Amino acid sequence: MPVVDQLTRIVIAGGGSAGWMTAAALSNLLAPGCRITLIESEEIGIVGVGEATIPPIKQFNKLLGLDEFEFIRRTQGSYKLGIQFVDWVEPGRRYFHPFGTYGRPFDFGHLLYFWHQAQRQGKVSNSLDEYCMAWVMASQERFALPLSDPRSVLSTYDYAYHFDASLYAAYLREVSERRGVVRVEGRIVETRLNGETGHVEALKLQDGREVSGELFIDCSGFRGLLIEEALHTGYDDWTQWLPCDRAVAVPCASAANFLPYTRSTARTAGWQWRIPLQHRIGNGYVFSSNYLDESAAAATLLANLDGKALAEPRTLRFVTGRRRLGWNRNVVAIGLSSGFLEPLESTSLHLIQAGILRLLALFPDRNFDPALRDEYNRVANSELERVRDFLILHYHLNRRSEGELWRYCANMPIPDTLRENIDHFRQQGRLVQREYDVFVRASWLAVHVGQLNLPEACEPPPQAHAIDSAQWLERLRSSLQSEAGRLPSHRQYIESHCRAAA
Ligand SMILES: Cc1cc2nc3c(=O)[nH]c(=O)nc-3n(C[C@H](O)[C@H](O)[C@H](O)COP(=O)(O)OP(=O)(O)OC[C@H]3O[C@@H](n4cnc5c(N)ncnc54)[C@H](O)[C@@H]3O)c2cc1C
């Protein structure tokens, strides 16, 4: 029997990745008795460029009951072991942000100490990447699912996916409609508010229809049709820390290699992404309009593709920052309507997933207890601030001499929380852990070391004095190399398990 105050009508405004991820999750995880309606406008379309993800997406897909291989086939997907950063510190220098951890199981602390010691004594010249399973596999273009045996180095890496965002939304639409979600095609032209409570009551469509509801999820993209245009929630602009505000994107034909990782290459006024899918490579140049115009960005992008361009470059404009309240009255903003942190670490789809799961954990009834809303907003704010700090770290620690953007970023004031993280790591190799950080310690380690924020000293782990650091490192390096060498190539793995139809 339904609880008296249980919500019975949920309306999702927008059918991009955010809208359909929300619809699929709510229709699968909410108790029966709730009607879910999704309104979208084909005429307006979707952003459709969210192609790279981070590992927690696996849990989200599992919650939806998706089969991994079927999902990859349906979305022309590929595997992602991390991100390679090219020329970010200075031209000619590269590093890898891996998914998973470094070293053998259980010796994360030893690794940093031994590597630091051996480097200082001039006994090794290898980069930290060489001691990380995800990079060793990535550099050999290999892939297989990790093992669950915690004694094996093949359990130390993690993975995510690259996929075609439009195909993902279409796939989730199918899943959601099978579970009873009602899709309404139409353009929302007006939001009707209750005169007393200020809550949204109904959305009016261009053809005169009206869709009413009790809880509204705003997945309408950058405009924030409900959260901003109707409720005037406000937006914190973070452009002073993350100045990029444009991207030009273009797909190109596949190349001979099939990399199991995203590549991010620094350019004069921003950076270029390269995301390999089964049927094409996704590319884009994220830049700051203060330092470059759109046609020059498009020209740079087209001059730096690994295959023939398959479309005209498309420009996207954004303002990095966050909506002041992700949940305001009876509207929860999910996706681009809740804010946008540029795509450097592929966090947007993850933040959608995190928003959906948080909403489910704090699900309101008709009384809309403000404590639920406040808790939702508190966690969302912390989560976004941690991602913000992680992104700024990449820019701020650059040593590039070419390009005004880079000089600005190296000299700009940064948030205190990030300043503390940088200082702790530089002084003692200490990785500060903060609440609701999406990124694990290994991720922060990768970027601190990759961007040359190297520790001045490093706490020795127990028994360290009895071990020869260079020998220890060499044994580790060669065992990772030989284990990786036995794995199939990324291409072979996809061919045998989840090749998409041509
Ligand atoms: C350059 C760039 C690169 C990115 N790369 C990544 C990445 O690698 N990884 C990642 O995780 N994320 C990435 N993102 C973010 C990702 O694309 C988005 O988070 C994701 O696509 C979700 O978008 P959305 O559904 O919120 O908005 P949209 O895709 O814009 O969808 C909005 C929906 O609302 C509907 N709508 C709007 N107005 C109306 C109206 N008046 N009436 C009816 N319907 C309406 C539209 O039709 C559409 O269905 C990137 C974003 C950008 C800009």
Coordinates of C-alpha atoms and ligand atoms in Angstrom, one line a residue:
M1 CA 0.0 0.0 0.0
P2 CA 1.5 3.4 -0.9
V3 CA 2.5 5.6 2.0
V4 CA 0.1 8.6 2.3
D5 CA 2.6 11.3 1.5
Q6 CA 4.6 9.4 -1.1
L7 CA 5.3 11.3 -4.3
T8 CA 3.4 9.9 -7.2
R9 CA 4.3 12.2 -10.1
I10 CA 7.9 13.0 -11.1
V11 CA 8.6 15.1 -14.2
I12 CA 12.1 15.2 -15.8
A13 CA 12.7 18.2 -18.1
G14 CA 15.2 17.2 -20.7
G15 CA 16.4 14.1 -22.4
G16 CA 20.2 14.3 -22.8
S17 CA 22.5 12.0 -20.8
A18 CA 21.3 13.6 -17.6
G19 CA 17.6 13.1 -18.3
W20 CA 17.8 9.5 -19.5
M21 CA 20.3 8.5 -16.8
T22 CA 17.9 9.9 -14.2
A23 CA 14.9 8.3 -15.8
A24 CA 16.6 4.9 -16.0
A25 CA 17.8 5.0 -12.4
L26 CA 14.5 6.3 -10.9
S27 CA 12.4 3.8 -12.9
N28 CA 14.6 1.0 -11.7
L29 CA 15.2 2.0 -8.1
L30 CA 12.1 3.8 -6.8
A31 CA 9.3 1.8 -5.2
P32 CA 6.3 1.2 -7.6
G33 CA 3.5 3.7 -7.6
C34 CA 5.3 6.7 -9.0
R35 CA 4.6 7.9 -12.5
I36 CA 7.8 9.3 -14.3
T37 CA 7.4 11.6 -17.3
L38 CA 10.3 12.9 -19.4
I39 CA 9.9 15.8 -21.7
E40 CA 12.4 16.5 -24.4
S41 CA 12.6 18.4 -27.6
E42 CA 14.3 16.9 -30.6
E43 CA 14.3 20.3 -32.2
I44 CA 16.6 21.6 -29.4
G45 CA 18.8 18.5 -29.3
I46 CA 21.4 17.5 -26.8
V47 CA 25.0 18.5 -26.1
G48 CA 26.1 15.0 -26.9
V49 CA 29.8 15.3 -26.2
G50 CA 30.2 13.4 -22.9
E51 CA 32.4 10.6 -24.2
A52 CA 34.9 9.8 -21.5
T53 CA 34.1 8.6 -18.0
I54 CA 35.6 7.6 -14.7
P55 CA 35.4 4.2 -12.9
P56 CA 32.3 4.6 -10.8
I57 CA 30.2 4.6 -14.0
K58 CA 30.5 0.8 -13.8
Q59 CA 28.5 0.7 -10.5
F60 CA 25.9 2.9 -12.0
N61 CA 25.4 0.7 -15.1
K62 CA 25.2 -2.3 -12.7
L63 CA 22.5 -0.7 -10.7
L64 CA 20.5 -0.2 -13.9
G65 CA 21.0 -3.9 -14.6
L66 CA 23.0 -3.2 -17.9
D67 CA 25.2 -6.0 -19.2
E68 CA 28.7 -4.6 -19.7
F69 CA 29.5 -6.1 -23.1
E70 CA 26.0 -5.3 -24.4
F71 CA 26.4 -1.7 -23.2
I72 CA 29.8 -1.3 -25.0
R73 CA 28.4 -2.8 -28.2
R74 CA 25.4 -0.5 -28.1
T75 CA 27.4 2.7 -27.6
Q76 CA 30.5 1.9 -29.8
G77 CA 32.4 2.0 -26.6
S78 CA 36.0 1.3 -25.6
Y79 CA 37.9 0.8 -22.4
K80 CA 39.7 3.6 -20.6
L81 CA 42.6 3.0 -18.1
G82 CA 43.2 6.7 -17.4
I83 CA 44.3 9.9 -19.1
Q84 CA 47.6 10.8 -20.6
F85 CA 48.6 14.4 -20.2
V86 CA 50.9 15.6 -23.0
D87 CA 52.9 18.9 -22.7
W88 CA 50.9 20.0 -19.6
V89 CA 54.0 20.7 -17.5
E90 CA 56.1 21.9 -20.4
P91 CA 56.5 20.9 -24.0
G92 CA 57.9 17.3 -24.4
R93 CA 56.8 16.1 -20.9
R94 CA 54.0 13.5 -20.4
Y95 CA 52.4 11.8 -17.5
F96 CA 49.5 9.4 -16.9
H97 CA 46.6 9.7 -14.5
P98 CA 45.8 6.0 -14.0
F99 CA 42.7 4.4 -12.7
G100 CA 43.5 2.1 -9.8
T101 CA 46.7 2.4 -7.8
Y102 CA 50.5 2.2 -8.1
G103 CA 52.8 -0.7 -7.2
R104 CA 51.8 -4.1 -6.0
P105 CA 48.8 -4.6 -3.8
F106 CA 49.4 -3.1 -0.3
D107 CA 52.6 -1.2 -1.0
F108 CA 51.3 2.2 -2.1
G109 CA 53.2 4.0 0.7
H110 CA 56.4 2.1 0.0
L111 CA 56.3 3.0 -3.7
L112 CA 56.4 6.7 -3.3
Y113 CA 59.1 6.5 -0.7
F114 CA 61.4 4.2 -2.7
W115 CA 60.9 6.1 -5.9
H116 CA 61.5 9.4 -4.3
Q117 CA 64.7 8.1 -2.6
A118 CA 66.0 6.4 -5.7
Q119 CA 65.3 9.5 -7.8
R120 CA 67.2 11.7 -5.3
Q121 CA 70.1 9.4 -5.3
G122 CA 70.2 9.3 -9.1
K123 CA 69.6 5.5 -9.0
V124 CA 66.5 5.4 -11.3
S125 CA 65.4 7.7 -14.1
N126 CA 62.0 6.0 -14.8
S127 CA 58.9 8.1 -14.2
L128 CA 56.4 7.0 -11.6
D129 CA 54.1 5.8 -14.4
E130 CA 56.4 2.8 -15.0
Y131 CA 55.3 1.4 -11.6
C132 CA 51.6 1.5 -12.3
M133 CA 49.8 -1.4 -13.9
A134 CA 47.3 0.8 -15.6
W135 CA 50.0 2.7 -17.4
V136 CA 52.1 -0.3 -18.3
M137 CA 49.0 -1.9 -19.9
A138 CA 48.0 1.4 -21.6
S139 CA 51.5 2.0 -23.0
Q140 CA 51.3 -1.5 -24.6
E141 CA 47.7 -0.9 -25.7
R142 CA 46.4 -3.9 -23.8
F143 CA 43.3 -4.6 -21.9
A144 CA 41.5 -7.3 -19.9
L145 CA 39.2 -7.0 -16.9
P146 CA 41.1 -6.8 -13.6
L147 CA 41.4 -9.9 -11.4
S148 CA 39.6 -9.9 -8.0
D149 CA 42.5 -11.8 -6.3
P150 CA 44.0 -9.1 -4.1
R151 CA 47.5 -10.8 -4.2
S152 CA 47.8 -10.2 -8.0
V153 CA 49.1 -7.1 -9.6
L154 CA 46.3 -7.6 -12.1
S155 CA 43.9 -6.5 -9.3
T156 CA 45.6 -3.1 -8.9
Y157 CA 44.1 -1.3 -11.9
D158 CA 40.6 0.0 -12.5
Y159 CA 38.9 1.1 -15.7
A160 CA 36.1 3.2 -17.1
Y161 CA 34.7 3.6 -20.7
H162 CA 34.7 5.9 -23.7
F163 CA 31.4 5.8 -25.5
D164 CA 29.2 7.7 -27.8
A165 CA 27.0 9.9 -25.5
S166 CA 24.1 10.1 -27.9
L167 CA 24.0 6.3 -28.2
Y168 CA 24.1 6.0 -24.4
A169 CA 21.1 8.4 -24.1
A170 CA 19.2 6.4 -26.8
Y171 CA 20.0 3.1 -25.0
L172 CA 18.9 4.4 -21.7
R173 CA 15.7 5.7 -23.3
E174 CA 14.9 2.2 -24.4
V175 CA 15.6 0.8 -20.9
S176 CA 13.5 3.5 -19.2
E177 CA 10.5 3.2 -21.6
R178 CA 10.5 -0.5 -21.0
R179 CA 10.2 0.2 -17.3
G180 CA 7.3 2.5 -17.8
V181 CA 8.8 6.0 -18.2
V182 CA 6.5 8.1 -20.4
R183 CA 8.3 10.2 -22.9
V184 CA 6.7 13.5 -24.1
E185 CA 8.1 15.2 -27.2
G186 CA 7.6 18.9 -27.1
R187 CA 9.2 22.3 -26.3
I188 CA 8.7 23.6 -22.8
V189 CA 7.7 27.3 -23.1
E190 CA 6.6 28.2 -19.6
T191 CA 7.0 27.0 -16.0
R192 CA 3.9 27.5 -13.8
L193 CA 4.7 28.2 -10.1
N194 CA 2.4 27.8 -7.1
G195 CA 1.6 31.3 -5.9
E196 CA 1.9 30.3 -2.2
T197 CA 4.8 27.9 -2.0
G198 CA 6.8 29.0 -5.0
H199 CA 7.0 25.3 -6.0
V200 CA 6.8 24.3 -9.7
E201 CA 3.4 22.9 -10.4
A202 CA 3.4 22.3 -14.2
L203 CA 5.3 22.8 -17.4
K204 CA 3.5 24.2 -20.4
L205 CA 4.5 23.0 -23.9
Q206 CA 4.4 25.0 -27.1
D207 CA 1.4 23.1 -28.4
G208 CA -0.6 24.0 -25.3
R209 CA -0.3 20.7 -23.4
E210 CA 0.6 20.9 -19.7
V211 CA 2.5 18.4 -17.7
S212 CA 2.0 18.7 -14.0
G213 CA 4.0 17.0 -11.2
E214 CA 5.2 17.0 -7.6
L215 CA 8.9 16.7 -8.0
F216 CA 10.7 18.2 -11.0
I217 CA 14.2 17.2 -12.2
D218 CA 15.8 19.9 -14.3
C219 CA 17.9 18.1 -16.9
S220 CA 17.5 20.9 -19.5
G221 CA 21.2 21.6 -20.0
F222 CA 23.2 24.8 -19.6
R223 CA 20.0 27.1 -19.5
G224 CA 18.6 25.5 -16.4
L225 CA 15.0 26.1 -17.6
L226 CA 13.5 25.4 -14.1
I227 CA 16.3 25.9 -11.6
E228 CA 17.4 29.2 -13.1
E229 CA 14.9 30.7 -15.5
A230 CA 11.9 29.9 -13.3
L231 CA 13.5 29.8 -9.8
H232 CA 16.4 32.3 -10.2
T233 CA 18.7 30.2 -8.1
G234 CA 21.9 31.9 -9.0
Y235 CA 25.3 30.6 -10.3
D236 CA 28.8 30.8 -8.8
D237 CA 31.2 31.6 -11.6
W238 CA 34.6 29.8 -11.2
T239 CA 36.1 31.3 -14.4
Q240 CA 38.8 33.0 -12.3
W241 CA 40.3 29.5 -11.5
L242 CA 39.2 27.6 -14.6
P243 CA 39.3 30.2 -17.5
C244 CA 38.4 27.9 -20.4
D245 CA 34.9 28.7 -21.6
R246 CA 34.6 27.3 -25.1
A247 CA 35.2 24.0 -26.9
V248 CA 35.3 23.1 -30.6
A249 CA 34.6 19.4 -31.2
V250 CA 35.0 17.2 -34.2
P251 CA 35.0 13.5 -34.8
C252 CA 37.6 11.9 -37.0
A253 CA 38.3 8.5 -38.6
S254 CA 39.9 5.9 -36.5
A255 CA 43.7 5.5 -36.5
A256 CA 45.9 2.5 -36.7
N257 CA 46.3 2.4 -32.9
F258 CA 43.3 1.8 -30.6
L259 CA 44.4 3.3 -27.3
P260 CA 42.7 2.2 -24.1
Y261 CA 43.0 5.7 -22.6
T262 CA 42.1 9.4 -23.2
R263 CA 44.8 11.8 -24.3
S264 CA 44.8 15.4 -23.3
T265 CA 47.4 17.6 -25.1
A266 CA 48.1 21.1 -23.9
R267 CA 47.7 23.8 -26.6
T268 CA 48.5 27.5 -26.6
A269 CA 45.1 28.6 -25.1
G270 CA 43.8 25.4 -23.6
W271 CA 44.0 21.7 -24.4
Q272 CA 42.8 19.1 -26.9
W273 CA 41.1 15.8 -26.1
R274 CA 41.4 12.6 -28.0
I275 CA 38.9 9.8 -27.2
P276 CA 39.0 6.6 -29.2
L277 CA 35.7 4.9 -29.8
Q278 CA 35.1 1.8 -32.0
H279 CA 33.8 3.7 -35.0
R280 CA 35.7 7.0 -34.8
I281 CA 37.8 9.2 -32.6
G282 CA 36.2 12.0 -30.6
N283 CA 38.3 15.2 -30.6
G284 CA 37.9 18.7 -29.1
Y285 CA 39.9 21.8 -28.2
V286 CA 38.8 23.3 -24.9
F287 CA 40.1 26.9 -24.8
S288 CA 39.6 30.3 -23.2
S289 CA 38.0 32.9 -25.4
N290 CA 40.1 35.6 -23.7
Y291 CA 43.2 34.2 -25.5
L292 CA 41.9 32.6 -28.7
D293 CA 39.0 33.0 -31.1
E294 CA 36.8 30.2 -32.3
S295 CA 38.0 30.0 -35.9
A296 CA 41.7 29.8 -34.8
A297 CA 40.7 27.1 -32.3
A298 CA 38.9 25.1 -35.0
A299 CA 42.0 25.5 -37.3
T300 CA 44.3 24.2 -34.6
L301 CA 42.0 21.3 -33.9
L302 CA 41.7 20.3 -37.6
A303 CA 45.4 20.5 -38.0
N304 CA 46.0 18.0 -35.1
L305 CA 43.7 15.1 -35.9
D306 CA 44.9 11.5 -36.3
G307 CA 42.4 10.8 -39.1
K308 CA 40.1 12.5 -41.6
A309 CA 37.5 14.9 -40.0
L310 CA 34.1 13.3 -40.3
A311 CA 32.0 16.5 -39.7
E312 CA 32.3 20.3 -39.5
P313 CA 33.7 21.5 -36.1
R314 CA 31.0 22.4 -33.6
T315 CA 31.4 25.1 -31.0
L316 CA 30.2 24.8 -27.4
R317 CA 30.1 27.7 -25.0
F318 CA 30.0 27.3 -21.2
V319 CA 30.7 29.1 -17.9
T320 CA 32.6 26.9 -15.4
G321 CA 31.0 27.0 -12.0
R322 CA 28.0 25.7 -10.1
R323 CA 24.4 26.5 -9.5
R324 CA 24.1 28.0 -5.9
L325 CA 21.6 25.3 -5.0
G326 CA 21.4 22.0 -6.8
W327 CA 18.0 21.4 -5.1
N328 CA 15.8 24.4 -4.8
R329 CA 12.1 24.1 -3.6
N330 CA 10.7 21.0 -5.5
V331 CA 13.3 21.2 -8.3
V332 CA 16.5 19.2 -8.4
A333 CA 19.0 20.2 -11.1
I334 CA 21.0 17.3 -12.6
G335 CA 23.5 17.5 -15.3
L336 CA 24.6 20.7 -17.0
S337 CA 21.7 22.7 -15.4
S338 CA 23.5 22.2 -12.0
G339 CA 26.8 23.6 -13.2
F340 CA 29.7 22.6 -15.3
L341 CA 33.3 21.9 -14.6
E342 CA 35.2 21.6 -17.8
P343 CA 35.8 18.1 -19.2
L344 CA 39.5 17.8 -18.3
E345 CA 39.0 14.8 -15.9
S346 CA 35.7 13.5 -17.4
T347 CA 33.7 14.2 -14.3
S348 CA 30.3 15.5 -15.6
L349 CA 28.6 12.1 -16.2
H350 CA 29.9 11.1 -12.8
L351 CA 28.4 14.1 -11.2
I352 CA 25.1 13.2 -12.8
Q353 CA 25.3 9.7 -11.4
A354 CA 26.3 11.1 -7.9
G355 CA 23.4 13.5 -8.0
I356 CA 20.9 10.8 -8.9
L357 CA 22.1 8.4 -6.2
R358 CA 22.1 11.2 -3.6
L359 CA 18.6 12.2 -4.5
L360 CA 17.5 8.5 -4.1
A361 CA 19.2 8.4 -0.7
L362 CA 17.5 11.6 0.4
F363 CA 14.2 11.0 -1.5
P364 CA 11.5 13.5 -0.3
D365 CA 7.8 13.0 0.2
R366 CA 5.1 15.6 -0.5
N367 CA 6.2 17.5 2.6
F368 CA 9.6 18.3 1.1
D369 CA 11.5 18.3 4.4
P370 CA 14.1 21.1 4.1
A371 CA 16.7 19.0 5.9
L372 CA 16.8 16.6 3.0
R373 CA 17.4 19.5 0.5
D374 CA 20.1 21.1 2.7
E375 CA 21.9 17.8 3.1
Y376 CA 21.8 17.2 -0.7
N377 CA 23.2 20.7 -1.3
R378 CA 25.9 20.4 1.3
V379 CA 27.3 17.2 -0.2
A380 CA 26.9 18.4 -3.8
N381 CA 28.9 21.6 -2.9
S382 CA 31.7 19.7 -1.3
E383 CA 31.9 17.2 -4.1
L384 CA 32.1 20.0 -6.7
E385 CA 34.7 21.9 -4.7
R386 CA 36.9 18.8 -4.6
V387 CA 36.7 18.3 -8.3
R388 CA 37.3 22.0 -8.9
D389 CA 40.5 21.8 -6.8
F390 CA 41.7 18.7 -8.7
L391 CA 41.2 20.4 -12.1
I392 CA 42.9 23.6 -11.0
L393 CA 45.9 21.6 -9.8
H394 CA 46.7 20.6 -13.4
Y395 CA 46.6 24.2 -14.7
H396 CA 48.2 25.9 -11.8
L397 CA 51.4 23.8 -11.6
N398 CA 52.2 24.3 -15.3
R399 CA 55.7 25.6 -16.3
R400 CA 54.9 26.4 -19.9
S401 CA 56.3 29.6 -21.2
E402 CA 54.2 29.8 -24.3
G403 CA 50.6 31.1 -24.1
E404 CA 49.1 33.8 -21.8
L405 CA 46.5 31.4 -20.4
W406 CA 49.3 29.3 -18.9
R407 CA 51.1 32.2 -17.4
Y408 CA 47.8 33.4 -15.9
C409 CA 47.1 30.0 -14.4
A410 CA 50.5 29.6 -12.9
N411 CA 50.2 33.0 -11.1
M412 CA 46.5 33.1 -10.2
P413 CA 45.4 32.9 -6.5
I414 CA 44.0 29.4 -5.8
P415 CA 41.5 28.2 -3.2
D416 CA 43.0 27.7 0.2
T417 CA 42.0 24.0 0.3
L418 CA 44.1 23.4 -2.8
R419 CA 47.0 25.5 -1.5
E420 CA 47.1 23.2 1.6
N421 CA 47.0 20.1 -0.6
I422 CA 50.0 21.3 -2.7
D423 CA 52.0 22.3 0.4
H424 CA 51.4 19.1 2.3
F425 CA 52.5 17.1 -0.7
R426 CA 55.6 19.2 -1.4
Q427 CA 56.8 19.2 2.2
Q428 CA 56.3 15.5 3.1
G429 CA 54.6 13.6 0.2
R430 CA 51.4 13.7 2.2
L431 CA 48.1 13.3 0.4
V432 CA 45.4 15.2 2.1
Q433 CA 42.1 13.3 2.1
R434 CA 38.9 15.4 2.1
E435 CA 35.3 14.5 2.5
Y436 CA 33.4 13.7 -0.8
D437 CA 36.5 13.7 -2.9
V438 CA 35.7 11.8 -6.2
F439 CA 39.4 11.2 -6.7
V440 CA 41.4 8.7 -4.7
R441 CA 44.9 9.2 -3.4
A442 CA 46.5 7.6 -6.4
S443 CA 44.9 10.2 -8.7
W444 CA 46.2 13.1 -6.6
L445 CA 49.6 11.5 -6.5
A446 CA 49.6 11.1 -10.3
V447 CA 48.9 14.8 -10.9
H448 CA 51.2 16.2 -8.1
V449 CA 54.1 14.1 -9.4
G450 CA 53.2 14.5 -13.0
Q451 CA 53.1 18.3 -12.7
L452 CA 56.4 18.2 -10.8
N453 CA 55.2 19.1 -7.4
L454 CA 57.8 16.8 -6.0
P455 CA 58.1 16.1 -2.2
E456 CA 61.1 17.7 -0.4
A457 CA 61.1 14.8 2.0
C458 CA 59.1 11.6 2.3
E459 CA 58.2 9.6 5.5
P460 CA 59.8 6.1 5.3
P461 CA 57.5 3.2 5.7
P462 CA 58.3 0.5 8.3
Q463 CA 61.4 -1.7 7.4
A464 CA 62.3 0.7 4.6
H465 CA 66.0 1.0 5.8
A466 CA 66.6 -2.7 5.1
I467 CA 65.5 -2.5 1.5
D468 CA 67.5 -1.4 -1.5
S469 CA 65.1 1.0 -3.2
A470 CA 66.5 0.6 -6.8
Q471 CA 66.3 -3.2 -6.7
W472 CA 62.9 -3.1 -5.2
L473 CA 61.7 -0.7 -7.9
E474 CA 63.3 -2.8 -10.7
R475 CA 61.6 -6.0 -9.5
L476 CA 58.3 -4.3 -9.5
R477 CA 58.8 -2.7 -12.9
S478 CA 59.7 -5.9 -14.6
S479 CA 56.9 -7.9 -13.0
L480 CA 54.3 -5.3 -14.2
Q481 CA 55.9 -5.5 -17.7
S482 CA 55.7 -9.2 -17.9
E483 CA 52.2 -9.5 -16.5
A484 CA 50.9 -6.9 -19.0
G485 CA 52.7 -8.6 -21.8
R486 CA 50.5 -11.7 -21.4
L487 CA 47.2 -9.7 -21.8
P488 CA 45.3 -9.4 -25.1
S489 CA 45.5 -6.1 -27.0
H490 CA 42.7 -3.6 -26.4
R491 CA 41.5 -4.3 -30.0
Q492 CA 41.6 -8.1 -29.6
Y493 CA 39.7 -7.8 -26.3
I494 CA 36.9 -5.7 -27.9
E495 CA 36.8 -7.9 -31.0
S496 CA 36.2 -11.0 -28.9
H497 CA 33.8 -9.7 -26.4
C498 CA 31.9 -6.6 -27.4
R499 CA 32.5 -5.5 -30.9
A500 CA 29.7 -3.1 -32.1
A501 CA 27.8 -3.8 -35.3
A502 CA 29.4 -2.0 -38.2
Ligands
LIG1 C1 32.9 20.4 -24.5 C2 32.3 19.4 -23.6 C3 32.9 18.2 -23.4 C4 32.4 17.2 -22.5 N1 33.0 16.0 -22.3 C5 32.6 15.2 -21.4 C6 33.3 14.0 -21.1 O1 34.2 13.6 -21.7 N2 32.8 13.3 -20.0 C7 31.7 13.6 -19.3 O2 31.4 12.9 -18.3 N3 31.1 14.7 -19.6 C8 31.5 15.5 -20.6 N4 30.8 16.7 -20.9 C9 29.5 17.0 -20.2 C10 28.4 16.1 -20.8 O3 28.3 16.4 -22.1 C11 27.1 16.5 -20.1 O4 27.3 16.4 -18.7 C12 26.0 15.5 -20.4 O5 25.9 15.4 -21.8 C13 24.7 15.9 -19.8 O6 24.1 16.9 -20.5 P1 22.6 17.3 -20.1 O7 21.8 16.1 -20.3 O8 22.7 17.9 -18.8 O9 22.3 18.4 -21.1 P2 21.9 18.4 -22.7 O10 22.6 17.3 -23.4 O11 22.0 19.8 -23.2 O12 20.4 18.0 -22.7 C14 19.4 18.9 -22.4 C15 18.0 18.3 -22.8 O13 17.0 19.3 -22.4 C16 16.1 19.4 -23.5 N5 15.6 20.8 -23.5 C17 16.2 22.0 -23.3 N6 15.3 23.0 -23.4 C18 14.1 22.4 -23.6 C19 12.8 22.9 -23.7 N7 12.6 24.3 -23.7 N8 11.8 22.1 -23.9 C20 12.0 20.8 -24.0 N9 13.2 20.2 -23.8 C21 14.3 21.0 -23.6 C22 17.0 19.2 -24.7 O14 16.2 18.8 -25.8 C23 17.8 18.0 -24.2 O15 17.1 16.8 -24.4 C24 31.2 17.6 -21.8 C25 30.6 18.8 -22.0 C26 31.1 19.7 -22.9 C27 30.4 21.0 -23.1

